[in-house]
Coordinates of C-alpha atoms in Angstrom, one line a residue:
M1 CA 149.6 86.8 114.2
S2 CA 151.4 83.8 115.6
K3 CA 152.1 80.7 113.6
S4 CA 149.7 78.6 115.6
R5 CA 146.9 81.3 115.2
R6 CA 147.6 81.5 111.5
D7 CA 147.4 77.6 111.2
R8 CA 144.1 77.6 112.9
S9 CA 142.6 80.2 110.6
V10 CA 143.5 77.9 107.7
L11 CA 142.5 74.7 109.2
A12 CA 139.4 75.6 111.1
P13 CA 135.8 74.9 109.5
A14 CA 134.8 77.6 106.9
Y15 CA 132.4 79.6 109.0
T16 CA 133.9 79.0 112.6
G17 CA 137.4 80.1 111.9
R18 CA 139.0 83.6 111.8
M19 CA 136.2 85.5 110.3
A20 CA 133.7 84.5 113.0
V21 CA 135.9 86.1 115.8
E22 CA 138.0 88.6 114.0
P23 CA 136.2 90.5 111.4
F24 CA 138.2 92.0 108.6
P25 CA 138.9 95.8 109.0
A26 CA 136.7 97.7 106.4
L27 CA 138.7 100.8 106.0
R28 CA 142.3 99.8 106.4
M29 CA 144.6 97.1 105.1
P30 CA 144.9 94.1 107.6
E31 CA 148.1 93.7 109.4
D32 CA 148.6 90.0 108.6
E33 CA 148.1 87.9 105.5
T34 CA 144.9 85.8 105.1
A35 CA 144.4 82.4 103.7
P36 CA 143.2 82.6 100.2
E37 CA 140.0 80.5 101.0
A38 CA 139.1 82.8 103.8
A39 CA 139.7 85.9 101.7
Y40 CA 137.6 84.4 98.9
R41 CA 134.7 83.4 101.4
F42 CA 134.7 87.0 102.9
I43 CA 134.4 88.7 99.6
H44 CA 132.1 86.1 98.0
D45 CA 129.7 86.4 100.9
E46 CA 129.5 90.1 100.8
L47 CA 128.8 90.1 97.1
M48 CA 125.8 88.0 97.7
L49 CA 124.2 91.1 99.1
D50 CA 124.3 92.8 95.7
G51 CA 121.3 92.6 93.5
S52 CA 121.2 90.0 90.8
S53 CA 122.7 91.5 87.6
R54 CA 120.4 89.5 85.3
L55 CA 117.4 91.0 87.0
N56 CA 118.8 94.5 86.8
L57 CA 116.5 95.9 84.1
A58 CA 117.8 99.4 84.8
T59 CA 121.2 98.9 83.1
F60 CA 122.0 98.9 79.4
V61 CA 125.2 97.0 80.2
T62 CA 125.6 93.3 79.1
T63 CA 125.1 90.9 82.0
W64 CA 125.4 87.6 80.2
M65 CA 128.0 86.2 77.8
E66 CA 128.6 82.7 76.4
P67 CA 130.9 80.5 78.6
L68 CA 133.5 80.4 75.9
A69 CA 133.8 84.2 75.8
D70 CA 134.1 84.1 79.6
A71 CA 137.1 81.7 79.3
L72 CA 138.7 83.9 76.6
M73 CA 138.4 87.0 78.9
A74 CA 140.1 85.1 81.7
E75 CA 142.9 84.1 79.4
A76 CA 143.4 87.7 78.4
A77 CA 142.8 89.4 81.8
D78 CA 146.6 89.8 82.5
K79 CA 147.3 91.6 79.1
N80 CA 147.8 95.3 79.0
L81 CA 146.2 96.5 75.7
I82 CA 148.6 99.5 75.5
D83 CA 151.5 97.2 75.3
K84 CA 151.1 96.5 71.5
D85 CA 154.6 95.3 71.0
E86 CA 154.4 92.7 73.6
Y87 CA 150.8 91.5 72.7
P88 CA 150.6 92.1 68.9
R89 CA 147.8 89.7 68.3
T90 CA 145.6 91.4 70.9
A91 CA 146.4 94.7 69.4
E92 CA 145.5 93.4 66.0
M93 CA 142.2 92.2 67.3
E94 CA 141.6 95.7 68.6
R95 CA 142.3 97.1 65.1
R96 CA 140.0 94.6 63.5
C97 CA 137.2 95.4 65.9
V98 CA 137.5 99.2 65.1
S99 CA 137.5 98.4 61.4
M100 CA 134.4 96.2 61.8
V101 CA 132.6 99.0 63.6
A102 CA 133.6 101.7 61.0
D103 CA 132.3 99.4 58.3
L104 CA 129.1 98.7 60.1
F105 CA 128.5 102.6 60.2
H106 CA 129.5 102.9 56.5
A107 CA 132.7 105.0 57.1
E108 CA 134.7 106.1 54.1
G109 CA 137.9 104.8 52.5
L110 CA 137.9 101.4 54.3
S111 CA 140.0 98.6 53.0
T112 CA 139.3 94.9 53.0
T113 CA 142.9 94.1 53.7
D114 CA 144.3 96.9 56.0
A115 CA 142.6 97.4 59.4
A116 CA 144.5 100.6 59.8
A117 CA 142.4 102.3 57.1
A118 CA 139.6 102.8 59.5
T119 CA 139.8 106.0 61.6
G120 CA 138.8 105.3 65.1
V121 CA 139.8 103.9 68.5
S122 CA 138.5 101.5 71.1
T123 CA 137.7 103.0 74.5
I124 CA 136.8 102.0 78.1
G125 CA 133.3 102.9 77.1
S126 CA 131.2 105.6 75.5
S127 CA 132.0 108.1 78.2
E128 CA 135.6 108.2 76.9
A129 CA 134.6 108.0 73.4
V130 CA 132.4 111.0 73.5
M131 CA 135.2 113.0 75.2
L132 CA 137.4 112.2 72.2
A133 CA 134.7 113.0 69.6
G134 CA 134.0 116.3 71.3
L135 CA 137.7 117.2 71.3
A136 CA 138.0 116.4 67.6
M137 CA 134.9 118.7 66.9
K138 CA 136.4 121.5 69.1
W139 CA 139.9 121.4 67.5
R140 CA 138.5 121.3 63.9
W141 CA 136.3 124.3 64.7
R142 CA 139.2 126.1 66.3
A143 CA 141.4 125.5 63.2
R144 CA 138.7 126.9 60.9
R145 CA 138.3 130.0 63.0
R146 CA 142.0 130.7 63.1
A147 CA 142.5 130.1 59.4
A148 CA 139.7 132.6 58.9
G149 CA 141.4 135.1 61.1
E150 CA 138.5 135.0 63.7
D151 CA 138.7 134.4 67.4
D152 CA 138.2 131.0 68.8
A153 CA 136.8 131.8 72.3
R154 CA 133.6 130.6 73.8
P155 CA 132.7 127.5 71.5
N156 CA 129.4 125.9 72.2
L157 CA 127.8 122.6 71.6
V158 CA 124.2 122.0 70.8
M159 CA 122.4 119.0 72.3
G160 CA 119.1 117.9 73.9
S161 CA 118.5 117.9 77.7
N162 CA 118.1 114.3 77.2
V163 CA 121.8 113.6 76.7
Q164 CA 123.8 111.5 79.3
V165 CA 125.7 113.5 81.9
V166 CA 129.0 112.7 80.2
W167 CA 128.2 115.4 77.6
E168 CA 127.9 118.0 80.4
K169 CA 131.3 116.7 81.7
F170 CA 132.9 117.2 78.4
C171 CA 131.6 120.8 78.2
R172 CA 132.9 121.6 81.7
Y173 CA 136.3 119.8 81.4
F174 CA 137.1 121.3 78.0
D175 CA 135.7 124.7 78.3
V176 CA 132.8 124.5 75.8
E177 CA 129.3 126.1 76.4
P178 CA 126.6 123.5 76.5
K179 CA 123.3 124.7 74.7
F180 CA 120.6 122.3 76.0
L181 CA 117.4 122.1 74.0
P182 CA 114.4 121.3 76.2
M183 CA 112.1 118.4 76.0
A184 CA 108.3 118.5 76.4
R185 CA 105.5 116.3 77.6
G186 CA 105.0 113.7 74.9
R187 CA 108.2 114.6 73.1
Y188 CA 111.6 113.3 74.4
V189 CA 113.8 113.9 71.5
V190 CA 115.1 117.1 69.9
T191 CA 113.6 118.5 66.7
P192 CA 115.2 119.9 63.6
D193 CA 113.7 123.2 64.2
Q194 CA 115.1 123.3 67.7
V195 CA 118.6 122.5 66.3
R196 CA 118.4 125.1 63.5
G197 CA 117.5 127.9 65.9
A198 CA 120.2 127.0 68.4
V199 CA 123.4 126.8 66.3
D200 CA 125.6 129.7 65.4
E201 CA 129.1 130.5 64.1
R202 CA 130.6 129.4 67.5
T203 CA 128.8 125.9 67.5
I204 CA 131.4 123.1 67.3
G205 CA 128.8 120.5 66.4
V206 CA 125.4 119.0 67.2
V207 CA 124.9 115.9 69.2
A208 CA 122.1 113.5 68.2
I209 CA 121.3 110.7 70.5
F210 CA 120.5 107.4 68.9
G211 CA 118.9 105.5 71.6
T212 CA 118.2 107.9 74.5
T213 CA 118.8 106.8 78.0
Y214 CA 115.4 108.2 79.1
S215 CA 113.2 106.4 76.5
G216 CA 115.2 104.4 74.1
E217 CA 114.1 106.6 71.2
L218 CA 116.1 107.4 68.2
E219 CA 116.6 111.1 67.3
P220 CA 115.9 112.1 63.8
V221 CA 119.5 112.4 62.5
A222 CA 118.8 112.7 58.8
E223 CA 116.1 115.4 59.4
I224 CA 118.4 117.3 61.6
S225 CA 121.1 117.1 59.0
G226 CA 118.6 118.4 56.4
A227 CA 117.9 121.4 58.6
L228 CA 121.6 122.1 59.0
D229 CA 122.1 121.7 55.2
A230 CA 119.4 124.3 54.5
L231 CA 120.9 126.7 57.0
A232 CA 124.5 126.4 55.6
G233 CA 123.0 126.7 52.0
A234 CA 121.5 130.0 53.1
G235 CA 124.8 131.3 54.3
G236 CA 124.5 130.2 57.8
P237 CA 127.1 128.2 59.8
D238 CA 128.2 124.8 58.4
V239 CA 127.8 122.7 61.6
P240 CA 128.8 118.9 61.8
I241 CA 126.9 116.2 63.7
H242 CA 128.2 113.7 66.1
V243 CA 125.8 110.7 66.7
D244 CA 125.9 109.3 70.3
A245 CA 124.8 105.7 69.5
A246 CA 126.0 104.3 72.8
S247 CA 122.7 102.4 73.0
G248 CA 121.5 102.2 69.4
G249 CA 124.7 101.8 67.5
F250 CA 124.7 97.9 67.6
V251 CA 120.9 97.8 67.2
A252 CA 120.0 100.0 64.4
P253 CA 122.1 98.3 61.7
F254 CA 120.2 95.1 62.2
L255 CA 116.7 96.2 63.0
H256 CA 116.6 99.4 60.9
P257 CA 119.2 98.7 58.1
A258 CA 117.5 101.2 55.7
L259 CA 117.3 104.1 58.2
P260 CA 120.0 106.8 57.4
W261 CA 121.6 107.9 60.6
D262 CA 125.3 107.0 60.3
F263 CA 128.0 108.1 57.7
R264 CA 125.4 107.7 54.9
V265 CA 124.3 111.1 56.2
P266 CA 127.1 113.4 55.0
R267 CA 126.9 115.8 57.9
V268 CA 127.7 113.1 60.3
V269 CA 131.4 113.2 61.1
S270 CA 131.8 110.9 64.1
I271 CA 129.9 108.1 65.9
N272 CA 130.3 106.5 69.3
A273 CA 128.9 103.1 70.3
S274 CA 129.2 101.0 73.5
G275 CA 130.5 97.4 73.0
H276 CA 129.3 96.6 76.5
K277 CA 125.7 97.6 75.8
Y278 CA 124.1 96.0 72.7
G279 CA 127.5 95.1 71.4
L280 CA 126.9 92.2 73.9
T281 CA 130.2 92.4 75.8
Y282 CA 130.9 92.8 79.5
P283 CA 131.6 96.2 80.8
G284 CA 134.6 98.1 79.7
V285 CA 134.6 98.5 76.0
G286 CA 133.4 101.2 73.6
F287 CA 134.3 102.7 70.2
V288 CA 134.5 105.9 68.5
V289 CA 134.9 106.2 64.7
W290 CA 135.3 109.0 62.3
R291 CA 134.0 109.4 58.7
A292 CA 137.5 109.6 57.4
R293 CA 141.0 110.5 58.6
E294 CA 140.5 114.2 57.9
H295 CA 137.9 114.5 60.7
L296 CA 140.4 113.4 63.4
P297 CA 142.9 116.3 63.8
S298 CA 146.4 114.9 63.6
E299 CA 147.5 117.2 66.4
L300 CA 145.4 115.2 68.9
V301 CA 147.1 111.9 68.0
F302 CA 150.3 111.3 70.1
R303 CA 153.1 109.1 68.8
V304 CA 154.7 107.4 71.9
N305 CA 157.8 105.4 72.1
Y306 CA 156.8 103.0 74.8
L307 CA 157.3 99.3 75.6
G308 CA 159.4 98.4 72.6
G309 CA 158.1 100.5 69.8
E310 CA 156.5 103.7 68.6
M311 CA 152.7 103.7 68.5
P312 CA 150.1 106.3 67.8
T313 CA 147.5 106.9 70.6
F314 CA 144.4 109.0 71.0
T315 CA 142.8 107.9 74.3
L316 CA 142.3 109.4 77.8
N317 CA 143.0 106.1 79.4
F318 CA 146.5 104.6 78.7
S319 CA 146.8 101.2 80.4
R320 CA 143.8 99.1 79.7
P321 CA 142.9 95.3 80.0
G322 CA 142.8 93.4 76.8
S323 CA 140.1 91.0 77.8
Q324 CA 137.2 93.2 76.8
I325 CA 138.5 93.6 73.3
V326 CA 139.2 89.9 73.0
A327 CA 135.5 89.3 74.1
Q328 CA 134.2 91.8 71.6
Y329 CA 136.3 90.2 68.9
Y330 CA 134.8 86.9 69.8
N331 CA 131.2 88.3 69.5
F332 CA 131.9 89.7 66.1
L333 CA 133.3 86.5 64.8
R334 CA 130.8 84.2 66.7
L335 CA 127.7 86.0 65.7
G336 CA 128.4 87.9 62.5
R337 CA 125.8 90.1 61.1
A338 CA 123.2 87.3 60.9
G339 CA 123.8 86.4 64.5
Y340 CA 123.5 90.0 65.7
R341 CA 120.4 90.5 63.7
A342 CA 118.8 87.3 65.2
V343 CA 119.6 88.5 68.8
M344 CA 118.3 92.0 68.2
E345 CA 115.1 90.7 66.6
T346 CA 114.6 88.3 69.5
L347 CA 115.1 91.1 72.0
R348 CA 112.7 93.4 70.1
E349 CA 110.0 90.6 70.1
T350 CA 110.4 90.2 73.9
A351 CA 110.3 93.9 74.4
L352 CA 107.0 94.1 72.2
Q353 CA 105.5 91.3 74.3
V354 CA 106.3 93.1 77.4
S355 CA 104.9 96.5 76.2
A356 CA 101.8 94.8 74.9
R357 CA 101.1 93.4 78.3
L358 CA 101.8 96.7 80.0
A359 CA 99.5 98.6 77.6
A360 CA 96.6 96.3 78.4
M361 CA 97.0 96.9 82.2
D362 CA 94.9 99.7 83.9
H363 CA 96.7 103.0 84.5
F364 CA 99.7 102.4 82.2
R365 CA 100.7 104.3 79.0
V366 CA 103.5 103.0 77.1
I367 CA 105.9 105.7 75.7
S368 CA 108.4 103.5 73.9
D369 CA 107.4 99.9 73.0
G370 CA 110.8 98.5 72.2
S371 CA 110.5 98.7 68.5
A372 CA 113.4 101.3 68.2
I373 CA 115.7 99.6 70.4
P374 CA 114.7 96.9 73.0
V375 CA 113.8 99.4 75.7
V376 CA 110.3 99.8 77.1
T377 CA 109.3 103.0 79.0
F378 CA 105.9 103.6 80.5
E379 CA 104.1 106.0 82.8
L380 CA 101.1 106.0 85.0
T381 CA 97.9 107.6 84.0
G382 CA 94.8 108.8 85.9
A383 CA 94.8 108.7 89.7
P384 CA 95.6 105.2 90.8
G385 CA 96.6 106.1 94.3
Y386 CA 100.3 105.2 93.9
T387 CA 103.3 106.4 91.9
V388 CA 105.9 104.8 89.6
F389 CA 108.3 105.1 92.5
D390 CA 106.0 103.0 94.6
V391 CA 105.9 100.3 91.9
S392 CA 109.6 100.4 91.5
H393 CA 110.0 99.9 95.2
E394 CA 107.7 97.0 95.4
L395 CA 109.3 95.3 92.4
R396 CA 112.7 95.6 94.1
A397 CA 111.4 93.6 97.0
R398 CA 110.7 90.8 94.6
G399 CA 114.1 90.9 93.1
W400 CA 113.5 93.1 90.0
Q401 CA 115.4 96.4 89.6
V402 CA 113.2 98.5 87.5
P403 CA 114.1 102.2 87.7
A404 CA 111.7 105.0 88.2
Y405 CA 112.7 108.6 87.3
T406 CA 111.4 111.9 85.9
M407 CA 112.0 112.9 82.3
P408 CA 114.7 115.6 81.3
P409 CA 114.4 119.3 81.7
G410 CA 111.2 120.6 79.9
A411 CA 109.4 117.4 80.8
E412 CA 110.2 117.0 84.5
D413 CA 106.5 116.6 85.5
V414 CA 106.5 113.2 83.7
A415 CA 107.7 110.1 85.8
V416 CA 108.3 106.8 84.1
L417 CA 109.4 103.3 84.6
R418 CA 112.0 101.7 82.2
V419 CA 112.8 98.0 81.3
V420 CA 115.9 97.4 79.2
V421 CA 115.7 94.1 77.5
R422 CA 119.0 92.5 77.1
E423 CA 120.6 89.3 76.1
G424 CA 119.8 86.9 78.9
F425 CA 116.3 88.4 79.5
S426 CA 114.1 85.7 78.1
A427 CA 110.4 85.9 77.1
D428 CA 109.7 83.8 80.1
L429 CA 111.3 86.3 82.4
G430 CA 109.4 89.1 80.5
S431 CA 106.2 87.2 81.4
M432 CA 107.1 86.8 85.0
L433 CA 108.0 90.5 85.3
C434 CA 104.5 91.5 83.9
D435 CA 102.9 89.1 86.3
D436 CA 104.7 90.8 89.2
I437 CA 103.8 94.3 88.0
E438 CA 100.2 93.3 87.9
D439 CA 100.6 91.8 91.4
V440 CA 102.3 94.9 92.7
C441 CA 99.7 97.3 91.3
A442 CA 96.9 95.1 92.8
K443 CA 98.7 95.4 96.1
L444 CA 99.2 99.1 95.9
S445 CA 95.6 99.6 94.9
A446 CA 94.3 97.7 98.0
P447 CA 93.3 99.8 101.0
G448 CA 96.4 101.1 102.7
G449 CA 98.7 99.7 100.0
A450 CA 100.2 102.9 98.8
R451 CA 100.5 104.2 102.4
A452 CA 102.5 101.2 103.4
A453 CA 104.9 101.8 100.5
A454 CA 105.2 105.4 101.4
R455 CA 106.2 104.4 105.0
H456 CA 109.0 102.2 103.4
F457 CA 110.3 105.2 101.6
A458 CA 110.2 107.4 104.7
H459 CA 112.3 104.9 106.6

């Protein structure tokens, strides 16, 4: 580009300059540089075509934080969390966060003065966290088998068909046989009897989901543990439990403090939770913690001489931004237990209001009302002449993203809608959503309404 052309692209009015006559190439890097204002406008305008994150009721991921948290994230965006020697205070905040999570889940042997007493790591999210927890279970199982002089081939992992796909990825990537327990109409969590009948001497562990993606329900961790206790007491295999609390880990301690599901259940050896879900932090942070140091095999922890000092590391991702940890630490300090309790109670109340409105509407049956975690799942009943997919489509036209999907294997004939109530989703927005659902259903019930929606899907 000549100097005169370049000058015109900078000085021309915002929407009659270069972009109007020379669109940016989509699949290759431009030959010339672009004025920062023009590049910003181009990207900003394309992002306007995304849906509104605040109205995305499909995601569990946090879509609103306080402005001061935003400012701290911006200040830490250039810090590489792995460079602990260069950024020692950010590294210390990470250790404190891990310790706070371990304490929240009643881990053993914690210290009030030494954050390193907690056994756990922060991760990019629960997907990485469950990989690490699964590896620890596999390595401990393998060590026991070898010590007993038994072969360590073909290990398996027992879990419900309602697990998130990352558990299937773990099994495929790390050569573990998945043993999926089916769901059934009206039951969308595993039962202790199912678990007891599925484990064997090659089982590395049982995964209990605490806040299922499909319905937000809490699997009965203590009851599953009791069934495994009885099995081990009768001479059967002694199988540990991992709790996948990606969605419920930052809810249950505040809404259900007396419910035993964490390390108060002796058979639970590890727990993962997502800071970017009900930990109230923007995407990019999760945690996995172990009951005690003995449950994380030392062979899995690397000691790396890197960037100025030796450090232990047990992660799949190496370089990571420090901003999410800084934001998580802000939330922990800013809210404390009382603040988290207040947030979760408010979200639960909003979810209960939404579920009560839905239950009063014709043709809806509420499956989960938001009392376990603030997630409302509901299905259509009878023969209204339209489907949950029609309802979801019509709501999207009004700006709402409310997912419709079928339930997991064993209950595939059940199709539902789901509303995830998060920080930033007010009672007023909940009321507006219910108004729009009523209007959408009335529209679909009108003559030709469902057929018109079907034509949209066909196109």
